[in-house]
Coordinates of C-alpha atoms in Angstrom, one line a residue:
M198 CA 17.8 33.2 97.8
N199 CA 15.5 32.1 94.9
R200 CA 13.4 29.2 95.7
Q201 CA 14.3 27.4 92.8
L202 CA 18.2 27.7 94.0
R203 CA 17.2 26.6 97.1
L204 CA 15.7 23.3 96.0
L205 CA 17.5 22.1 93.0
P206 CA 21.0 21.6 94.3
R207 CA 19.5 19.0 96.8
A208 CA 17.5 17.3 93.9
I209 CA 20.4 17.3 91.8
A210 CA 22.6 15.6 94.6
S211 CA 20.1 13.0 95.0
A212 CA 20.0 12.5 91.2
R213 CA 23.7 11.8 90.7
S214 CA 22.8 8.0 91.0
Y215 CA 21.0 8.2 87.7
S216 CA 22.3 11.0 85.9
T217 CA 25.9 11.8 84.5
G218 CA 27.8 14.9 83.6
A219 CA 26.8 18.2 81.9
N220 CA 25.0 16.1 79.2
A221 CA 23.0 14.1 82.0
T222 CA 21.2 11.0 80.8
T223 CA 18.7 9.1 82.7
K224 CA 19.6 5.5 83.6
L225 CA 17.9 2.4 84.0
F226 CA 17.2 0.7 87.4
I227 CA 17.8 -2.9 87.2
N228 CA 18.4 -5.4 90.3
G229 CA 19.2 -2.7 92.4
Q230 CA 21.5 -0.7 90.4
F231 CA 21.6 2.4 88.1
I232 CA 23.0 1.6 85.0
D233 CA 24.0 3.3 81.6
S234 CA 21.7 2.0 78.6
Q235 CA 23.5 0.8 75.4
T236 CA 20.8 2.1 73.3
S237 CA 21.7 4.6 70.6
D238 CA 18.1 6.0 70.6
W239 CA 17.5 8.9 73.2
I240 CA 14.4 11.0 74.0
D241 CA 15.3 14.6 75.1
V242 CA 13.4 15.9 78.3
R243 CA 13.0 19.6 78.3
N244 CA 11.9 22.0 80.9
P245 CA 8.2 23.3 79.8
A246 CA 9.0 26.7 80.9
T247 CA 12.4 27.1 79.5
Q248 CA 13.2 24.6 76.7
E249 CA 16.3 23.8 78.5
L250 CA 17.5 20.3 77.9
V251 CA 17.2 18.7 81.3
T252 CA 18.1 15.0 80.5
R253 CA 17.9 12.4 77.8
V254 CA 15.9 9.3 78.4
P255 CA 17.1 6.1 76.8
K256 CA 14.8 3.8 74.7
T257 CA 15.7 0.7 76.7
T258 CA 17.1 -2.2 74.3
S259 CA 15.5 -5.6 74.1
K260 CA 18.3 -7.1 75.6
E261 CA 18.0 -4.6 78.7
L262 CA 14.2 -5.3 79.0
D263 CA 14.9 -8.9 79.1
E264 CA 17.3 -8.3 81.8
A265 CA 15.0 -6.5 83.8
A266 CA 12.1 -8.9 83.6
H267 CA 14.6 -11.8 84.4
N268 CA 15.8 -10.1 87.5
A269 CA 12.3 -9.2 88.4
H270 CA 11.3 -13.0 88.0
L271 CA 14.2 -14.0 89.9
A272 CA 13.5 -11.7 92.8
F273 CA 9.9 -12.7 93.2
G274 CA 11.0 -16.2 94.7
D275 CA 12.4 -14.7 97.9
W276 CA 10.2 -11.5 98.0
R277 CA 7.0 -13.4 97.9
R278 CA 8.2 -15.5 100.9
T279 CA 8.9 -12.6 102.9
S280 CA 6.6 -12.1 105.7
V281 CA 3.8 -9.9 105.6
M282 CA 5.3 -7.9 108.5
T283 CA 8.4 -7.8 106.6
R284 CA 6.8 -5.8 103.8
Q285 CA 4.7 -3.8 106.0
R286 CA 7.9 -2.6 107.4
K287 CA 9.4 -1.5 104.1
M288 CA 6.3 0.6 103.4
L289 CA 6.7 2.4 106.6
D290 CA 10.3 3.0 105.9
L291 CA 9.4 4.1 102.5
Q292 CA 6.9 6.5 103.4
H293 CA 9.2 8.2 105.8
A294 CA 11.8 8.4 103.2
I295 CA 9.5 9.9 100.8
R296 CA 8.3 12.5 103.4
S297 CA 11.8 13.4 104.2
H298 CA 12.7 14.1 100.6
M299 CA 9.7 15.8 99.6
D300 CA 11.6 19.0 98.4
E301 CA 13.8 17.1 96.2
L302 CA 10.9 15.2 94.5
A303 CA 8.9 18.3 94.1
A304 CA 11.7 20.2 92.6
S305 CA 12.2 17.5 89.8
I306 CA 8.4 17.7 89.1
V307 CA 8.7 21.3 88.6
Q308 CA 12.0 21.2 86.4
E309 CA 10.6 18.2 84.2
Q310 CA 6.9 18.5 84.1
G311 CA 6.3 22.3 85.0
K312 CA 4.0 22.2 87.9
V313 CA 4.0 24.9 90.3
L314 CA 5.7 23.8 93.5
G315 CA 2.6 23.6 95.6
D316 CA 1.1 21.3 93.1
A317 CA 4.3 19.5 92.7
K318 CA 4.0 18.7 96.6
G319 CA 0.6 17.7 96.5
D320 CA 1.5 15.2 93.5
V321 CA 4.0 13.8 95.9
M322 CA 1.7 13.7 99.0
R323 CA -1.2 12.0 97.3
G324 CA 1.1 9.3 96.1
L325 CA 2.7 9.1 99.7
Q326 CA -0.7 8.6 101.2
V327 CA -1.1 5.2 99.0
V328 CA 2.2 4.3 100.6
E329 CA 1.1 5.2 103.9
S330 CA -2.1 2.9 103.4
M331 CA 0.0 -0.2 102.5
S332 CA 1.7 0.2 105.8
G333 CA -1.5 -1.6 107.0
I334 CA -1.1 -4.3 104.2
A335 CA -1.6 -7.0 106.6
D336 CA -5.3 -6.1 106.9
F337 CA -5.7 -6.0 103.2
M338 CA -4.1 -9.7 102.9
L339 CA -6.8 -11.5 105.2
G340 CA -8.3 -14.5 103.9
S341 CA -11.5 -16.3 105.1
K342 CA -12.3 -19.4 106.8
L343 CA -15.6 -21.5 107.4
E344 CA -16.2 -24.9 108.8
V345 CA -18.2 -26.3 106.1
S346 CA -18.9 -29.5 107.8
A347 CA -18.0 -31.2 111.4
D348 CA -14.7 -32.6 109.9
M349 CA -13.9 -30.1 107.4
D350 CA -12.8 -26.4 106.9
T351 CA -12.4 -24.5 103.9
Y352 CA -10.2 -21.1 104.0
T353 CA -8.7 -18.8 101.3
V354 CA -5.5 -17.1 101.3
R355 CA -4.4 -14.2 99.2
E356 CA -1.2 -14.7 97.2
P357 CA 1.0 -12.3 94.9
L358 CA 0.7 -13.0 90.9
G359 CA 4.4 -12.5 90.4
V360 CA 6.1 -10.0 88.0
V361 CA 3.6 -6.9 87.4
A362 CA 4.2 -3.8 85.1
G363 CA 3.3 -0.1 85.7
I364 CA 3.1 2.4 82.8
C365 CA 2.7 6.0 83.9
P366 CA 1.7 9.2 82.3
F367 CA 3.4 12.6 82.4
N368 CA 0.9 14.4 84.1
F369 CA 1.5 13.3 87.8
P370 CA 5.1 11.7 87.9
A371 CA 5.4 10.7 91.6
M372 CA 1.7 10.1 92.5
I373 CA 1.2 7.6 89.5
P374 CA 3.9 5.4 90.2
L375 CA 3.0 5.4 93.9
W376 CA -0.2 4.1 93.0
M377 CA 1.3 1.1 91.5
F378 CA 4.7 -0.3 92.9
P379 CA 3.9 0.2 96.5
V380 CA 0.5 -1.8 96.3
A381 CA 2.5 -4.2 94.0
L382 CA 5.4 -4.6 96.4
A383 CA 3.3 -4.8 99.6
T384 CA 1.3 -7.7 98.1
G385 CA 4.5 -9.7 97.5
N386 CA 5.0 -9.1 93.7
T387 CA 7.8 -7.7 91.7
C388 CA 7.7 -4.8 89.6
L389 CA 8.8 -3.5 86.1
L390 CA 7.8 0.3 86.2
K391 CA 8.0 2.5 83.0
P392 CA 7.8 6.1 83.9
S393 CA 6.8 8.9 81.2
E394 CA 9.5 9.4 78.8
K395 CA 8.6 13.2 79.4
D396 CA 9.5 13.6 83.2
P397 CA 11.1 10.4 84.8
G398 CA 13.1 12.2 87.3
A399 CA 10.6 11.6 90.3
A400 CA 10.3 8.0 89.5
M401 CA 14.0 7.7 89.7
L402 CA 14.3 9.5 92.9
L403 CA 11.6 7.0 94.4
A404 CA 13.8 4.2 93.3
Q405 CA 16.7 5.5 95.0
L406 CA 14.8 5.8 98.1
C407 CA 13.5 2.3 97.6
N408 CA 17.4 1.2 97.7
D409 CA 17.8 3.3 100.7
V410 CA 15.2 1.7 102.7
G411 CA 16.7 -1.8 101.7
I412 CA 14.1 -2.9 99.5
P413 CA 16.0 -5.9 97.8
P414 CA 17.5 -5.8 94.4
G415 CA 15.0 -7.0 91.5
V416 CA 12.0 -6.2 93.3
L417 CA 11.5 -3.0 91.7
N418 CA 13.0 -2.3 88.1
I419 CA 12.7 0.9 86.0
V420 CA 12.9 0.7 82.2
H421 CA 12.3 3.6 79.6
G422 CA 11.2 4.2 76.3
A423 CA 8.2 4.5 74.0
H424 CA 6.1 2.1 72.0
D425 CA 8.8 -0.8 71.8
T426 CA 9.1 -0.8 75.7
V427 CA 5.3 -0.7 76.2
D428 CA 4.9 -3.8 73.7
F429 CA 7.5 -5.8 75.6
L430 CA 5.7 -5.2 78.9
T431 CA 2.2 -6.0 77.3
S432 CA 3.4 -9.5 75.7
D433 CA 6.4 -10.9 77.9
P434 CA 5.2 -14.1 79.6
R435 CA 6.9 -13.2 82.8
V436 CA 4.6 -10.2 83.4
R437 CA 1.4 -11.3 85.0
A438 CA -0.7 -7.9 85.2
V439 CA -0.4 -4.4 83.9
S440 CA -1.3 -1.2 85.3
V441 CA -1.5 1.9 83.0
V442 CA -2.6 5.6 83.2
G443 CA -3.0 7.4 80.1
G444 CA -4.9 8.7 77.2
D445 CA -7.6 6.9 75.4
K446 CA -5.4 5.6 72.6
A447 CA -2.7 4.5 74.6
G448 CA -5.0 2.9 77.3
K449 CA -7.0 1.0 74.8
H450 CA -3.9 -0.3 73.2
I451 CA -2.1 -1.5 76.2
Y452 CA -5.6 -3.0 77.7
E453 CA -6.1 -5.1 74.3
R454 CA -2.7 -6.1 73.9
S455 CA -2.4 -7.3 77.7
A456 CA -5.7 -9.1 77.1
Q457 CA -4.3 -10.8 74.0
H458 CA -1.4 -12.1 76.0
G459 CA -3.4 -13.2 78.9
K460 CA -2.7 -10.3 81.4
R461 CA -4.7 -9.0 83.8
C462 CA -4.9 -5.0 83.0
Q463 CA -6.3 -1.8 84.6
A464 CA -6.6 1.0 82.4
N465 CA -7.2 4.7 83.7
M466 CA -7.8 6.7 80.5
G467 CA -9.5 10.1 79.4
A468 CA -11.9 12.1 81.0
K469 CA -14.5 15.0 80.9
N470 CA -15.6 16.0 84.5
H471 CA -18.6 18.1 85.1
A472 CA -19.8 20.3 87.9
I473 CA -23.7 21.1 88.0
V474 CA -24.1 24.5 89.5
L475 CA -27.7 25.0 90.8
P476 CA -28.8 28.7 91.4
D477 CA -29.1 27.9 95.4
A478 CA -25.4 27.0 95.5
N479 CA -23.3 29.0 97.9
K480 CA -22.1 31.2 95.0
E481 CA -18.6 32.5 96.6
H482 CA -17.8 28.5 97.5
A483 CA -18.7 27.3 94.0
L484 CA -17.0 29.6 91.9
N485 CA -13.9 29.6 93.9
A486 CA -13.8 25.7 93.9
I487 CA -14.3 25.7 90.0
A488 CA -11.5 28.0 89.3
G489 CA -9.0 25.8 91.4
A490 CA -10.4 22.6 89.9
A491 CA -10.5 23.9 86.4
F492 CA -7.3 25.8 86.0
G493 CA -4.8 24.1 88.6
A494 CA -2.1 22.1 87.3
A495 CA -2.6 23.7 84.3
G496 CA -5.8 21.5 83.8
Q497 CA -3.6 18.6 82.9
R498 CA -5.0 16.0 85.4
C499 CA -7.4 13.5 84.7
M500 CA -9.5 14.8 87.3
A501 CA -9.5 18.4 86.3
L502 CA -13.1 20.0 86.2
S503 CA -13.4 20.7 82.6
V504 CA -17.1 21.2 82.2
A505 CA -19.4 23.5 84.3
V506 CA -23.0 23.1 83.8
F507 CA -25.1 26.1 84.9
V508 CA -28.7 25.5 85.7
G509 CA -30.9 28.5 85.4
D510 CA -30.0 31.6 86.8
S511 CA -26.5 30.5 87.9
G512 CA -25.6 31.1 84.3
D513 CA -25.2 34.8 85.3
W514 CA -22.3 33.5 87.2
V515 CA -20.1 32.8 84.3
S516 CA -18.7 36.4 84.4
E517 CA -17.5 36.0 87.8
I518 CA -15.8 32.9 87.0
V519 CA -14.1 35.1 84.3
A520 CA -13.2 37.6 86.9
R521 CA -11.5 35.1 89.2
A522 CA -9.5 33.2 86.2
K523 CA -8.1 36.7 85.2
E524 CA -6.5 36.8 88.6
L525 CA -4.6 33.8 88.6
K526 CA -0.6 34.2 88.0
V527 CA 0.7 32.0 85.2
N528 CA 4.5 31.9 85.6
G529 CA 7.5 29.4 86.2
G530 CA 6.7 26.7 88.7
F531 CA 9.4 28.1 90.8
E532 CA 8.1 31.5 91.1
P533 CA 6.5 32.3 94.4
D534 CA 3.4 33.8 92.9
A535 CA 2.5 31.2 90.3
D536 CA -0.7 29.6 90.4
L537 CA -0.2 27.6 87.3
G538 CA 2.8 26.8 85.1
P539 CA 3.4 25.7 81.6
M540 CA 1.9 22.8 79.7
I541 CA 4.1 19.8 79.2
S542 CA 5.0 20.4 75.2
P543 CA 4.7 22.7 72.4
E544 CA 2.6 20.0 71.0
A545 CA 0.0 20.0 73.9
L546 CA -0.1 23.5 73.9
A547 CA -0.8 23.4 70.2
R548 CA -3.6 21.0 70.4
A549 CA -5.2 22.9 73.5
K550 CA -5.3 26.1 71.2
A551 CA -6.6 24.4 68.3
L552 CA -9.6 23.1 70.7
I553 CA -10.1 26.8 71.7
Q554 CA -10.3 28.0 68.2
S555 CA -12.7 25.2 67.3
A556 CA -15.2 26.5 70.0
A557 CA -14.9 30.0 68.6
D558 CA -15.4 28.6 64.9
E559 CA -18.5 26.5 66.1
G560 CA -20.1 29.2 67.6
A561 CA -19.2 29.3 71.4
S562 CA -18.0 32.6 73.2
V563 CA -14.3 32.5 74.3
S564 CA -15.2 34.8 77.3
L565 CA -11.6 34.5 78.6
D566 CA -8.8 33.8 76.1
G567 CA -5.6 32.4 77.5
R568 CA -3.6 31.8 74.0
G569 CA -2.0 35.2 74.0
I570 CA -0.5 35.1 77.2
S571 CA 3.0 36.6 77.9
V572 CA 5.3 35.6 80.6
P573 CA 8.1 37.8 80.2
K574 CA 10.8 35.7 82.5
Y575 CA 10.0 32.6 80.4
P576 CA 9.4 33.7 77.0
K577 CA 10.0 30.2 75.5
G578 CA 7.7 28.5 77.8
N579 CA 4.7 26.2 76.8
F580 CA 2.2 28.5 78.7
L581 CA -1.7 28.7 78.1
G582 CA -3.6 31.3 80.5
P583 CA -6.8 30.2 82.2
T584 CA -9.6 30.0 79.2
V585 CA -13.3 30.2 79.8
I586 CA -15.7 29.0 77.0
D587 CA -19.1 29.9 77.3
H588 CA -22.4 29.0 75.5
A589 CA -20.9 25.7 74.5
T590 CA -23.1 22.6 73.3
P591 CA -22.5 19.1 73.7
Q592 CA -22.1 18.6 69.8
M593 CA -18.9 21.0 70.0
Q594 CA -15.5 19.7 69.7
C595 CA -14.2 21.4 72.8
Y596 CA -16.9 19.2 74.9
Q597 CA -16.3 15.9 72.8
E598 CA -12.5 16.1 73.3
E599 CA -10.5 16.0 76.4
I600 CA -8.7 19.2 76.3
F601 CA -6.2 18.7 78.9
G602 CA -5.2 22.2 79.6
P603 CA -6.6 25.2 81.6
V604 CA -9.7 25.2 79.9
L605 CA -13.3 25.5 81.3
T606 CA -16.1 24.8 79.0
C607 CA -19.6 26.3 80.2
I608 CA -23.0 24.9 79.2
R609 CA -26.2 26.4 80.3
V610 CA -29.5 24.2 80.7
D611 CA -32.9 25.2 82.5
T612 CA -33.1 22.0 84.9
L613 CA -31.3 19.7 87.0
D614 CA -32.8 16.6 85.1
E615 CA -31.2 18.3 81.9
A616 CA -27.9 18.7 83.6
L617 CA -28.2 15.1 84.8
A618 CA -28.8 13.7 81.4
L619 CA -26.1 15.9 79.9
V620 CA -23.5 14.4 82.1
N621 CA -24.8 10.8 81.7
A622 CA -24.6 11.0 78.1
N623 CA -21.1 11.9 78.2
R624 CA -18.9 8.9 77.1
Y625 CA -16.5 9.5 80.2
G626 CA -17.2 8.7 83.9
N627 CA -14.3 9.5 86.1
G628 CA -15.9 12.2 88.3
A629 CA -19.0 14.7 88.5
S630 CA -19.9 17.1 91.2
I631 CA -22.9 19.3 92.2
F632 CA -23.1 22.7 93.8
T633 CA -26.2 23.3 95.9
R634 CA -27.6 23.9 99.2
S635 CA -30.5 21.6 98.8
G636 CA -30.5 18.1 100.2
A637 CA -32.9 16.9 97.9
S638 CA -31.1 17.9 94.9
A639 CA -27.8 16.6 96.2
R640 CA -29.5 13.0 96.9
K641 CA -31.1 13.2 93.5
F642 CA -27.6 13.7 91.8
Q643 CA -26.0 11.3 93.8
S644 CA -28.3 8.6 93.1
Q645 CA -28.8 9.4 89.5
V646 CA -25.5 10.6 88.1
D647 CA -23.4 8.1 86.0
A648 CA -20.1 8.7 86.9
G649 CA -17.5 6.8 89.2
Q650 CA -16.6 9.4 91.5
V651 CA -19.1 12.0 92.9
G652 CA -18.7 15.1 95.1
I653 CA -21.2 17.4 96.8
N654 CA -20.0 20.8 96.8
V655 CA -16.6 19.2 96.3
P656 CA -15.2 20.1 92.9
I657 CA -12.5 17.3 92.4
P658 CA -14.0 14.0 94.2
V659 CA -10.7 11.8 94.1
P660 CA -11.0 9.3 97.1
L661 CA -8.0 8.8 99.5
P662 CA -6.6 5.4 99.4
M663 CA -8.5 3.7 102.0
F664 CA -11.1 3.9 99.2
S665 CA -10.1 3.2 95.5
F666 CA -10.0 5.4 92.4
T667 CA -13.3 4.4 90.8
G668 CA -13.5 6.1 87.6
N669 CA -16.1 4.1 85.0
K670 CA -17.8 4.2 81.7
G671 CA -14.9 5.3 78.9
S672 CA -12.7 6.4 81.6
F673 CA -11.6 3.1 82.7
L674 CA -11.1 -0.5 81.3
G675 CA -10.8 -3.4 83.5
D676 CA -12.7 -4.8 86.3
T677 CA -10.7 -4.0 89.4
N678 CA -9.6 -0.3 90.1
F679 CA -6.5 1.5 91.4
Y680 CA -5.4 1.5 95.0
G681 CA -7.3 0.6 98.2
R682 CA -8.8 -2.9 98.5
S683 CA -9.5 -2.9 94.8
G684 CA -5.8 -2.4 93.8
V685 CA -4.8 -5.1 96.3
N686 CA -7.3 -7.6 94.5
F687 CA -5.8 -6.6 91.4
Y688 CA -2.2 -7.7 92.4
T689 CA -3.2 -10.9 94.2
Q690 CA -5.1 -14.1 93.7
L691 CA -6.9 -16.1 95.8
K692 CA -6.2 -19.8 96.7
T693 CA -8.8 -22.0 98.6

């Protein structure tokens, strides 16, 4: 039986609590219940591989948004008084439930977002790791105590903020919500979560699992929509803090609007992640790692490796990157041979194609052009094949802008110092990597590169959740990062 047919019935069975009938609509999740929105304004969610309508997402009404915030505010009073051991137990139960429903969650992601099944499971797994880390929340919540004189002690306790909001992007429908609401809930807050209007299914399944493990009504609420919903979450006085992952325009708007209304905000935004390749690198390892990091998940991830900087003679290896990229299979996400699936929308595809064309127009070599790819079984899909742009320069539009597709831009320089200067001059700072056998070169890169996350012979240096996601420069706004101890600090305040 086709893998898609084995997985989807289970996913649909789990989804019945938030979708209805043949013309499925996504429900709201307020005060522990899935409810139909009374809106007259809906957003279509289409399968990126087929353009088939999957569900319709409501633009939540102002009355419904107020109801969600009201219930989150009421629930906070009791939830904050639960013991840290109780909240820890809920995180243990939730991680078990997520692990048990991995296939359903992954199937939803493939259907709505387009990832291949392996990448969809990885999406869930990386979020699950955050939930697992919050199963040790007691240690994160420890305060400090000091005897400051013979008859006086001073000590601190860490307390929740209240109602917090999470605003999620389309590219990680499970992982990004799981960066947010488990940390918020484990620290004693209640949460208003807005999944992406392009692929809300995984978040809704997670809400069902929260119900299943007994997280009380009102502690997690899910609302949908676009600009009006975002503006409500960033301005309502009951919301104390806002987490957002998204593009530059959305992230800056949300950060500035949150600040104007006196809220904490952490905003992960765009990226242009570089890998420096030295001639002494292990060629096979470097090229395989770069190919996977550049083209996996159709390049739609904020830590995708989008620029390879070849130093000296390593520039001769570009043709071998092209050869590896040609071997990757582009197909629907449920197909067993698929290495990468479609892009999220026709608009995203058109934008990526335009940036590839701009590279050619500005004098770069498009060594591998994925724009003409044919996927016979899915003729309507938003497919872009792996693309390699060579002999690019930092002034070109393909370098300056985040393409967010399966496109690798290659730049050639003579020395490591030139490569470092190039990386450090870029306005983004999510991650950077180097491929080398030289300990001295690796140490120099590690100490001098200006990026928040650094890999040595590692193409995508995303930290596990015992650490925090520490993008910097133009990739992040705020002063406290996502998950790990930084995430706990974001969702709590000290009392002395």
